[in-house]
PDB file of C-alpha atoms in Angstrom:
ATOM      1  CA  UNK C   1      -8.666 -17.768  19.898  1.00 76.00           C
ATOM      2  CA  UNK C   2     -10.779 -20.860  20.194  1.00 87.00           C
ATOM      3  CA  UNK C   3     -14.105 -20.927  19.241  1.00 95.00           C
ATOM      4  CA  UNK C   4     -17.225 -23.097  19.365  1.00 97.00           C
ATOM      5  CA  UNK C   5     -20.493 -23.152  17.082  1.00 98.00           C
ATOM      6  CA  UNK C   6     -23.540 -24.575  17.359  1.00 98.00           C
ATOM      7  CA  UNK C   7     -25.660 -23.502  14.638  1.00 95.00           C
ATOM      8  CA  UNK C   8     -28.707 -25.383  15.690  1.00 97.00           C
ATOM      9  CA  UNK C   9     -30.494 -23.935  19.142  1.00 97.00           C
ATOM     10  CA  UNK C  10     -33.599 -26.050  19.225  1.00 97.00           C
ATOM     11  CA  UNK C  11     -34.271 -29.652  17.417  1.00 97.00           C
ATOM     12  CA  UNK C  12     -37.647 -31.357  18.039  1.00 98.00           C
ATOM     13  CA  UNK C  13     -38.014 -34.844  16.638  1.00 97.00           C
ATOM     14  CA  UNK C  14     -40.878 -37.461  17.447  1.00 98.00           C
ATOM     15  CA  UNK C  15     -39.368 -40.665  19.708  1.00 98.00           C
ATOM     16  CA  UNK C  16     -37.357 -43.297  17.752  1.00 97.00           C
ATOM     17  CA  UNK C  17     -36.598 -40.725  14.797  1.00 97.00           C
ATOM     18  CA  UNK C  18     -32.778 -40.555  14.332  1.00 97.00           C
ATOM     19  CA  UNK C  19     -31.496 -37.030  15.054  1.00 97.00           C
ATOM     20  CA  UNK C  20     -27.739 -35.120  14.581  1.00 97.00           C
ATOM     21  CA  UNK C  21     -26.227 -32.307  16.688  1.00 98.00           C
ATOM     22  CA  UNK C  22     -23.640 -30.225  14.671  1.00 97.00           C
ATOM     23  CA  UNK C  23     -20.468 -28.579  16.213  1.00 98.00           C
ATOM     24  CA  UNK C  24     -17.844 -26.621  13.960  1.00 98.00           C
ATOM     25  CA  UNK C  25     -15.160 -25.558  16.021  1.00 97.00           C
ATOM     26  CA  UNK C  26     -11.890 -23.019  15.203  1.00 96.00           C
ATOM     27  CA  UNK C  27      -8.568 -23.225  17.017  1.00 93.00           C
ATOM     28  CA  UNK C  28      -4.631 -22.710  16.067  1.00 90.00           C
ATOM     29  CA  UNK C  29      -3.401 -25.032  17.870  1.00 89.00           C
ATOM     30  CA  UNK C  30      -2.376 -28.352  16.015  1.00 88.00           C
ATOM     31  CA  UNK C  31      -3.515 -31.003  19.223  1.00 89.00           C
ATOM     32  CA  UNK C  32      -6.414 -30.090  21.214  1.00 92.00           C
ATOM     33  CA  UNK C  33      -9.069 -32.013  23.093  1.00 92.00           C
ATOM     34  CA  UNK C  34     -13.412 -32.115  21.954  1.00 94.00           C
ATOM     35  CA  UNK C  35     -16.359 -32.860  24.241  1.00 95.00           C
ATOM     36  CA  UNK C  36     -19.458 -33.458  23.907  1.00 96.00           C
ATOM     37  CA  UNK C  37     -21.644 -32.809  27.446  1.00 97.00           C
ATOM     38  CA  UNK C  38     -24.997 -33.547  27.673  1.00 97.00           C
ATOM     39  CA  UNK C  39     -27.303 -30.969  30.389  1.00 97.00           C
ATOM     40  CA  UNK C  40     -30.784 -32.312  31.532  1.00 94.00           C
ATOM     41  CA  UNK C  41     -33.550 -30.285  32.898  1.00 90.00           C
ATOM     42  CA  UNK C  42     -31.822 -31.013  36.652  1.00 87.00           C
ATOM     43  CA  UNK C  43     -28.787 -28.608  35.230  1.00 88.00           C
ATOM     44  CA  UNK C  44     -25.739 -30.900  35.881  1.00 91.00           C
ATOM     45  CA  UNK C  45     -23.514 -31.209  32.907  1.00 96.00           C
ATOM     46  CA  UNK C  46     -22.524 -35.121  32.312  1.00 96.00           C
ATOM     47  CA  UNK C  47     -19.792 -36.107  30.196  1.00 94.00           C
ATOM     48  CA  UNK C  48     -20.498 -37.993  26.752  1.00 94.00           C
ATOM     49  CA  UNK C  49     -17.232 -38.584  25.167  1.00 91.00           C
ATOM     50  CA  UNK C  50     -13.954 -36.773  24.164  1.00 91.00           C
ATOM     51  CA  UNK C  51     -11.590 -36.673  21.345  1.00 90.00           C
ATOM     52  CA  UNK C  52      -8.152 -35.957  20.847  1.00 89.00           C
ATOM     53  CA  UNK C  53      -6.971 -34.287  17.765  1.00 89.00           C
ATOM     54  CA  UNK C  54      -4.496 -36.835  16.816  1.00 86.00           C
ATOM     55  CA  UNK C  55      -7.466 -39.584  17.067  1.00 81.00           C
ATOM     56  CA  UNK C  56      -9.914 -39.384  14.302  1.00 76.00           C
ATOM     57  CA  UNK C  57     -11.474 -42.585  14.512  1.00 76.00           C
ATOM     58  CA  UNK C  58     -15.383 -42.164  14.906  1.00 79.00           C
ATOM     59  CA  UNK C  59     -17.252 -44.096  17.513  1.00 79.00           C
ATOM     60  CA  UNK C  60     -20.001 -45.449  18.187  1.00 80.00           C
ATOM     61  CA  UNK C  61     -21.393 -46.646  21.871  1.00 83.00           C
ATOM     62  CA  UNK C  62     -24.813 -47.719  22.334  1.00 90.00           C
ATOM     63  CA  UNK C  63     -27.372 -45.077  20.534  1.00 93.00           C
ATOM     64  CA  UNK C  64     -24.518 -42.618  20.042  1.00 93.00           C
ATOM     65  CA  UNK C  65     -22.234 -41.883  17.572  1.00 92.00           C
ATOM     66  CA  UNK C  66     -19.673 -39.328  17.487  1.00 91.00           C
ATOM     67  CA  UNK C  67     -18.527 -38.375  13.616  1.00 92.00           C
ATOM     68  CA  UNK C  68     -14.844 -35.949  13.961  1.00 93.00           C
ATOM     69  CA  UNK C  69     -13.967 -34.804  10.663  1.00 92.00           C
ATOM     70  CA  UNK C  70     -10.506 -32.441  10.756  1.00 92.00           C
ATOM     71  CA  UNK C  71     -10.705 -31.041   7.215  1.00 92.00           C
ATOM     72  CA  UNK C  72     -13.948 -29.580   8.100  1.00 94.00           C
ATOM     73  CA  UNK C  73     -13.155 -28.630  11.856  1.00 95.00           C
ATOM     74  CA  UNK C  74     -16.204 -30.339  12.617  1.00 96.00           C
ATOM     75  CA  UNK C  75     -17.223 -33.222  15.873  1.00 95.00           C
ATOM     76  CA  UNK C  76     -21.087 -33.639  14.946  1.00 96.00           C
ATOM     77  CA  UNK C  77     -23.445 -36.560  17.572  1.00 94.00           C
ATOM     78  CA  UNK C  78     -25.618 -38.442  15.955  1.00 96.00           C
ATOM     79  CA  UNK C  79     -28.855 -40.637  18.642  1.00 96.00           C
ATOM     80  CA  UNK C  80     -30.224 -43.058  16.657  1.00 96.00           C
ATOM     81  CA  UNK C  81     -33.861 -44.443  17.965  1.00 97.00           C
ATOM     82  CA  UNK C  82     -34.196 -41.290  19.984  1.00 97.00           C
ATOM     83  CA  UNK C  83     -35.764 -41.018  23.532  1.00 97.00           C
ATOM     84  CA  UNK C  84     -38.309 -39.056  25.560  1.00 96.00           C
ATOM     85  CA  UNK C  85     -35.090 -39.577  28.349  1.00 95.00           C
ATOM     86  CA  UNK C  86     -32.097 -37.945  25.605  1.00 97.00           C
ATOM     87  CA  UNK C  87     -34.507 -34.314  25.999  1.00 97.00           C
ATOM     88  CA  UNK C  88     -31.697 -32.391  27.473  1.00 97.00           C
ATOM     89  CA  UNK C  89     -29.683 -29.346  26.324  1.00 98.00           C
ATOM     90  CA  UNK C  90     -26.327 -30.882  24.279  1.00 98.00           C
ATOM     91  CA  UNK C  91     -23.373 -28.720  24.836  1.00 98.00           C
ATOM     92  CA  UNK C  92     -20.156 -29.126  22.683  1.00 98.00           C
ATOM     93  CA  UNK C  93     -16.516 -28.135  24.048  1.00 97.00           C
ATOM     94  CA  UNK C  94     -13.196 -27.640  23.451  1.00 96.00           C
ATOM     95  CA  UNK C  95      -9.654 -27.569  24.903  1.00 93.00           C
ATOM     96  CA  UNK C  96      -6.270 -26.355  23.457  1.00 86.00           C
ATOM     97  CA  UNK C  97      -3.182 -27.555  24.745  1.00 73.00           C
ATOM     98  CA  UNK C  98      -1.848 -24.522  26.199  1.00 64.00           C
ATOM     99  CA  UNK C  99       1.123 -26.532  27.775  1.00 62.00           C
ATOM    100  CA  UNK C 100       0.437 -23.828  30.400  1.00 66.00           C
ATOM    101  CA  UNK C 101      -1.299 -27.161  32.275  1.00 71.00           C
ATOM    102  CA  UNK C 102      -4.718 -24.966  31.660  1.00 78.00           C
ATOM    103  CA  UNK C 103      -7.715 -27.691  30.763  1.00 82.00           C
ATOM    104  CA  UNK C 104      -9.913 -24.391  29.594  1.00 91.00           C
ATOM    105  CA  UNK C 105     -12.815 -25.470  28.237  1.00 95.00           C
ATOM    106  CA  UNK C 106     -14.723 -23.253  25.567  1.00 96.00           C
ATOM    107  CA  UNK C 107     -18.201 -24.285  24.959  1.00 97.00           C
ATOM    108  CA  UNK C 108     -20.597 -23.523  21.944  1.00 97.00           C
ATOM    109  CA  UNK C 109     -23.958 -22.063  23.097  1.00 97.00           C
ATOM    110  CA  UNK C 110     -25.890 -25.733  22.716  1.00 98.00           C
ATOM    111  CA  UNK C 111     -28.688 -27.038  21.345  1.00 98.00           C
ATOM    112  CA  UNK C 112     -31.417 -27.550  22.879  1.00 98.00           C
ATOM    113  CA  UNK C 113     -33.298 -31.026  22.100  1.00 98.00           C
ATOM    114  CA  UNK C 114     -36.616 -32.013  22.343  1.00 97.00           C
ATOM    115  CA  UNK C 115     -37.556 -35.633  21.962  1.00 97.00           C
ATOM    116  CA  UNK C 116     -41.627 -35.778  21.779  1.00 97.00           C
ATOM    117  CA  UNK C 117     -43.537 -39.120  22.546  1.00 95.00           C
TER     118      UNK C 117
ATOM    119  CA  UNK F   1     -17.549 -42.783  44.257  1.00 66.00           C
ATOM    120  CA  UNK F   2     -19.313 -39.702  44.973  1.00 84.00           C
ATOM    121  CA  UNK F   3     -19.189 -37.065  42.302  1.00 94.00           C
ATOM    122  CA  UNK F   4     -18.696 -33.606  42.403  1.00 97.00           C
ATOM    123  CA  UNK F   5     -20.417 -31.707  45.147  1.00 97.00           C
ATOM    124  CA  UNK F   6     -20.914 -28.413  45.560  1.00 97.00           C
ATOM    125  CA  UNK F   7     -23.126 -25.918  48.375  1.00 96.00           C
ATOM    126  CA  UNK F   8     -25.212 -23.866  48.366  1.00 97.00           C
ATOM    127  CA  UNK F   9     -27.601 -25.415  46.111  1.00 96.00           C
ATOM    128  CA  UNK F  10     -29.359 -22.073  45.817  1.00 96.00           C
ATOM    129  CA  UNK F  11     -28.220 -19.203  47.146  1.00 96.00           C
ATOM    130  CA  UNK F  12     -30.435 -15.311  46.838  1.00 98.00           C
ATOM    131  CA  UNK F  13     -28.330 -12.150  47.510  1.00 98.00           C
ATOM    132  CA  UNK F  14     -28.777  -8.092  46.940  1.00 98.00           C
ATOM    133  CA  UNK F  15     -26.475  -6.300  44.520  1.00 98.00           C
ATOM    134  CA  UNK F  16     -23.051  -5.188  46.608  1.00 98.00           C
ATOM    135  CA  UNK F  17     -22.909  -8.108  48.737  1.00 98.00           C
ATOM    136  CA  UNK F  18     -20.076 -10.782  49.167  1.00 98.00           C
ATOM    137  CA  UNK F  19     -20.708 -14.447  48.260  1.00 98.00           C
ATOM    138  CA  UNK F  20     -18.649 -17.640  48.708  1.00 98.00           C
ATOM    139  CA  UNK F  21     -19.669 -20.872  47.041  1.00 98.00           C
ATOM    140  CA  UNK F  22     -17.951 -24.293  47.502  1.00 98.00           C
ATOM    141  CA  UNK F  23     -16.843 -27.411  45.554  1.00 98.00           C
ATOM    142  CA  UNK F  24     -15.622 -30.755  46.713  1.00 98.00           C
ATOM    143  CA  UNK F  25     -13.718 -32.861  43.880  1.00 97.00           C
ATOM    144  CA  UNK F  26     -13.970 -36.195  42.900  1.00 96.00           C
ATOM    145  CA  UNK F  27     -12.189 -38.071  45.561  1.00 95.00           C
ATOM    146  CA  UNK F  28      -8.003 -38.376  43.585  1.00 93.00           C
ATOM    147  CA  UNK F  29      -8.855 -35.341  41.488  1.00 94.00           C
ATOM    148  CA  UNK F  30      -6.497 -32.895  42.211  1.00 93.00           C
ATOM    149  CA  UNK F  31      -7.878 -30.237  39.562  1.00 94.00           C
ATOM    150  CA  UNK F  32     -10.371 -27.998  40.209  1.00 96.00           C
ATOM    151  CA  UNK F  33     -12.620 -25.332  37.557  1.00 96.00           C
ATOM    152  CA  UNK F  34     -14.976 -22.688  37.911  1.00 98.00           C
ATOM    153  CA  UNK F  35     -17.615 -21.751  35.013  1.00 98.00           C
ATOM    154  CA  UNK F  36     -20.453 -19.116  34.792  1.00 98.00           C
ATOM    155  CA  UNK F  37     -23.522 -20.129  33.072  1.00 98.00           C
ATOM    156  CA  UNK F  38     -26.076 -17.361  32.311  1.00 96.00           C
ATOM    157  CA  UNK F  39     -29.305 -18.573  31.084  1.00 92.00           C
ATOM    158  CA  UNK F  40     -29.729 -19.753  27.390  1.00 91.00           C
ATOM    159  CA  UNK F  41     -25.972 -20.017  27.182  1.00 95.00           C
ATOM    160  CA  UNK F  42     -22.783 -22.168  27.333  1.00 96.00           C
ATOM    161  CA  UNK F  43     -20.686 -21.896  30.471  1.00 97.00           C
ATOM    162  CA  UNK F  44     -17.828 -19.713  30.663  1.00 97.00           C
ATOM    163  CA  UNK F  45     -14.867 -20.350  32.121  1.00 96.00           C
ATOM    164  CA  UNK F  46     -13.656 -18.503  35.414  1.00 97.00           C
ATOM    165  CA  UNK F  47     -11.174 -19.918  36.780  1.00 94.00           C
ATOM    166  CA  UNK F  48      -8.949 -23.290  37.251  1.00 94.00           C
ATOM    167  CA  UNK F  49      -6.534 -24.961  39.958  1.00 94.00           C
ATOM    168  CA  UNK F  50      -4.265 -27.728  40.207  1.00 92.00           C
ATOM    169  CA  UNK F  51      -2.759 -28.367  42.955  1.00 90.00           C
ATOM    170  CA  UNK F  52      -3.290 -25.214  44.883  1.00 90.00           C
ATOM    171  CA  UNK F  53      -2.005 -23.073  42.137  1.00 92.00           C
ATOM    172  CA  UNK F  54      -3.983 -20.899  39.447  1.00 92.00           C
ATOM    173  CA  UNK F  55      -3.501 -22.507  36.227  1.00 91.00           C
ATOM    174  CA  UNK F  56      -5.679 -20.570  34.306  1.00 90.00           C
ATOM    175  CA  UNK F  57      -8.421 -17.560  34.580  1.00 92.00           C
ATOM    176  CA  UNK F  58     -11.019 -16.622  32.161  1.00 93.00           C
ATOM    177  CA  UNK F  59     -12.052 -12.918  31.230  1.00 94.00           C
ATOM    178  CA  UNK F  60     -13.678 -12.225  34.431  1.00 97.00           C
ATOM    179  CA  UNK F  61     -12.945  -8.760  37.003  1.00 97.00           C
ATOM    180  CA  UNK F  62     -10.872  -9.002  39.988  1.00 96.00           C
ATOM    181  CA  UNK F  63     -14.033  -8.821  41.897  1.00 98.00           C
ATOM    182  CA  UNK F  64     -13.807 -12.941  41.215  1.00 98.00           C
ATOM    183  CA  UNK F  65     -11.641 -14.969  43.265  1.00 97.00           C
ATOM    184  CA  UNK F  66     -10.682 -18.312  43.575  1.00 97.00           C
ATOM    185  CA  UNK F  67      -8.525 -20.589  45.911  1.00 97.00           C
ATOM    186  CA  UNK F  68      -8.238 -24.033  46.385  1.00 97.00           C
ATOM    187  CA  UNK F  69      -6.898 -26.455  49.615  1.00 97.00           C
ATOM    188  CA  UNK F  70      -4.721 -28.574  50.668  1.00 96.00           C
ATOM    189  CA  UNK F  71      -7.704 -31.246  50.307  1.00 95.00           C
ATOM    190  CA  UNK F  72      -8.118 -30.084  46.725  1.00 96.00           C
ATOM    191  CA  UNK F  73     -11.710 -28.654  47.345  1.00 97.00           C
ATOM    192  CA  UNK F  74     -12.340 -25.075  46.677  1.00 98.00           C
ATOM    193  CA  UNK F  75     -14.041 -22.027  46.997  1.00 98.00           C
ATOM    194  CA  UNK F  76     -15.006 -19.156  44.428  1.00 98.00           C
ATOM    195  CA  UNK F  77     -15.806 -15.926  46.146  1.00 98.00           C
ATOM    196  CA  UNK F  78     -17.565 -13.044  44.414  1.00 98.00           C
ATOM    197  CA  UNK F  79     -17.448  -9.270  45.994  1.00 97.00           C
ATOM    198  CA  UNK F  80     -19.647  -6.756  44.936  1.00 98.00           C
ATOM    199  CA  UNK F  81     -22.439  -8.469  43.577  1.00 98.00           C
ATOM    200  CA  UNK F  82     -24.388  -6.958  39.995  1.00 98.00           C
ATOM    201  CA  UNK F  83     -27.062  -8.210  38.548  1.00 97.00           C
ATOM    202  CA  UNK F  84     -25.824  -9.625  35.844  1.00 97.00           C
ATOM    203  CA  UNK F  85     -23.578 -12.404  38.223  1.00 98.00           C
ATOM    204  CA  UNK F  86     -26.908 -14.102  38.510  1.00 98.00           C
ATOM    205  CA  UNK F  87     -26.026 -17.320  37.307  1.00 98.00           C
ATOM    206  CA  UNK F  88     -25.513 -21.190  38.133  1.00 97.00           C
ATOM    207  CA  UNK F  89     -21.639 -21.454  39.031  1.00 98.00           C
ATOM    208  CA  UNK F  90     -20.213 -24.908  38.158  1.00 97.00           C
ATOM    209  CA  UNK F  91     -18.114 -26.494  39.418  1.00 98.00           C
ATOM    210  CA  UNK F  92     -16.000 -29.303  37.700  1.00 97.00           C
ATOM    211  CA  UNK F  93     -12.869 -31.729  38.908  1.00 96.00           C
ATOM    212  CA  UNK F  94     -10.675 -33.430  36.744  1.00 93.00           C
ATOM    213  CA  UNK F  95      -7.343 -35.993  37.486  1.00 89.00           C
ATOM    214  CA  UNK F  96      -5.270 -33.245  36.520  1.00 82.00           C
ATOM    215  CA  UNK F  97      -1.107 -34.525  35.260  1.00 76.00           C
ATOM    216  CA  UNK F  98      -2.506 -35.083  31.745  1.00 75.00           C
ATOM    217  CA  UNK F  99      -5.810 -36.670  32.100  1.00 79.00           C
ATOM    218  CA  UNK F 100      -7.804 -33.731  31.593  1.00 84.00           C
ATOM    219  CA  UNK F 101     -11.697 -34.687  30.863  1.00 92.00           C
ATOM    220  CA  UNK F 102     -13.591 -32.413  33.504  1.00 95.00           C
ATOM    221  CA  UNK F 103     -16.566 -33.683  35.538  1.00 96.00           C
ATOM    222  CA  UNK F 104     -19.360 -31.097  36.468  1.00 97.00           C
ATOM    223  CA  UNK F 105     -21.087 -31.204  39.595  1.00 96.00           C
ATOM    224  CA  UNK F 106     -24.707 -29.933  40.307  1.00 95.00           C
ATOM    225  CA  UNK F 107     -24.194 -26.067  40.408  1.00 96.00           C
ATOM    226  CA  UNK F 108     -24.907 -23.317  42.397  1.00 97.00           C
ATOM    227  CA  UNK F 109     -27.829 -21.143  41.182  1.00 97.00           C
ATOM    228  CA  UNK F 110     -27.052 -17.650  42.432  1.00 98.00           C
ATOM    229  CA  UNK F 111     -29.881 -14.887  42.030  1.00 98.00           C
ATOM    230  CA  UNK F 112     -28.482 -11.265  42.813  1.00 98.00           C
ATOM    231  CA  UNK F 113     -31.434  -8.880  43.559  1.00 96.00           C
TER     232      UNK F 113
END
């Protein structure tokens, strides 16, 4: 079964400090799909980025950076120069290719992050 | 493009009562999901269509339901309403044939009395 961690519930960092979300997941499957979802105070879950298995070229766009490392199941976000605006709850997810056409997501619990002016 | 929409924004019911809460995709998304989100956690997946048909259903009781329309929006109705389905139901579209990134709408925030 696929499963999502998020060790860290609550981060608090003072604005412009750098700050990294972890996320180890577990799965079977050999090609499956990571998200990363970001969940403001309002409560509507906007998408970050994904990754594919298959892809594990690290990105970076804007403030964000996205580090996928396969030998260690892990998909950690770094925000560099954080903001009073990136306090949200960060949620990451993952989907297995059932082949079953299911796009199941399984999320980890989040972390919660507070940026503080 | 308008996003995901969904109604009720809130919605207060007692405990036995019926509910039915609606989701409009993303205009060309032909893939609709359901997830549960219970305070302090991660949603949970109930249920997901493509195309009108069940594709997949998450370990929920038969007292959830789901259907989607020939439009592609859809409804999830709840019978028998605990307690502990007090929640914000999301609701999330995606292309569907492949493309399979999911975009959330606002949510419905259900309180069961």
């Amino acid at each position: 079964a696929q499963k999502v961690t998020q060790a860290q519930t609550e981060i608090s960092v003072v604005e412009k400090e750098d700050v990294t979300l972890d996320c180890v997941y577990e799965t079977r499957d050999t090609t499956y799909y990571l998200f990363w979802y970001k969940q403001p105070p309002s409560g509507e879950l906007v998408f970050l980025i994904r990754r594919n298995s298959f892809d594990e070229q690290n990105e970076i766009s804007g403030r964000y950076s996205w580090n996928f490392q396969k030998s260690t199941s892990s998909f950690n976000f770094t925000i560099t120069a954080s903001q009073v605006v990136d306090s949200a709850v960060y949620f990451c997810a993952l989907s297995e290719d059932s082949g079953a056409g299911s796009y199941q997501l399984t999320f980890g619990k989040g972390t919660k992050l507070s940026v503080i002016p | 493009d308008a996003g995901v929409t969904q109604s009720p924004t809130h919605l207060i019911k007692t405990r036995g009562q019926h509910v039915t809460l609606r989701c409009s995709p993303i205009s060309g998304h032909k893939s609709v999901s359901w997830y549960q989100q219970v305070l302090g956690q991660g949603p949970q997946f109930i249920f997901q269509y493509y195309e009108k048909e069940e594709r997949g259903r998450g370990n929920f009781p038969d007292r959830f339901s789901a259907r989607q329309f020939p439009n592609y929006s859809s409804e999830l109705n709840v019978n028998a309403l605990l307690l502990g389905d007090s929640a914000l139901y999301l609701c999330a579209s995606s292309p569907g044939g492949g493309r399979r990134t999911q975009y959330f709408g606002p949510g419905t925030r259900l309180t069961v009395l």
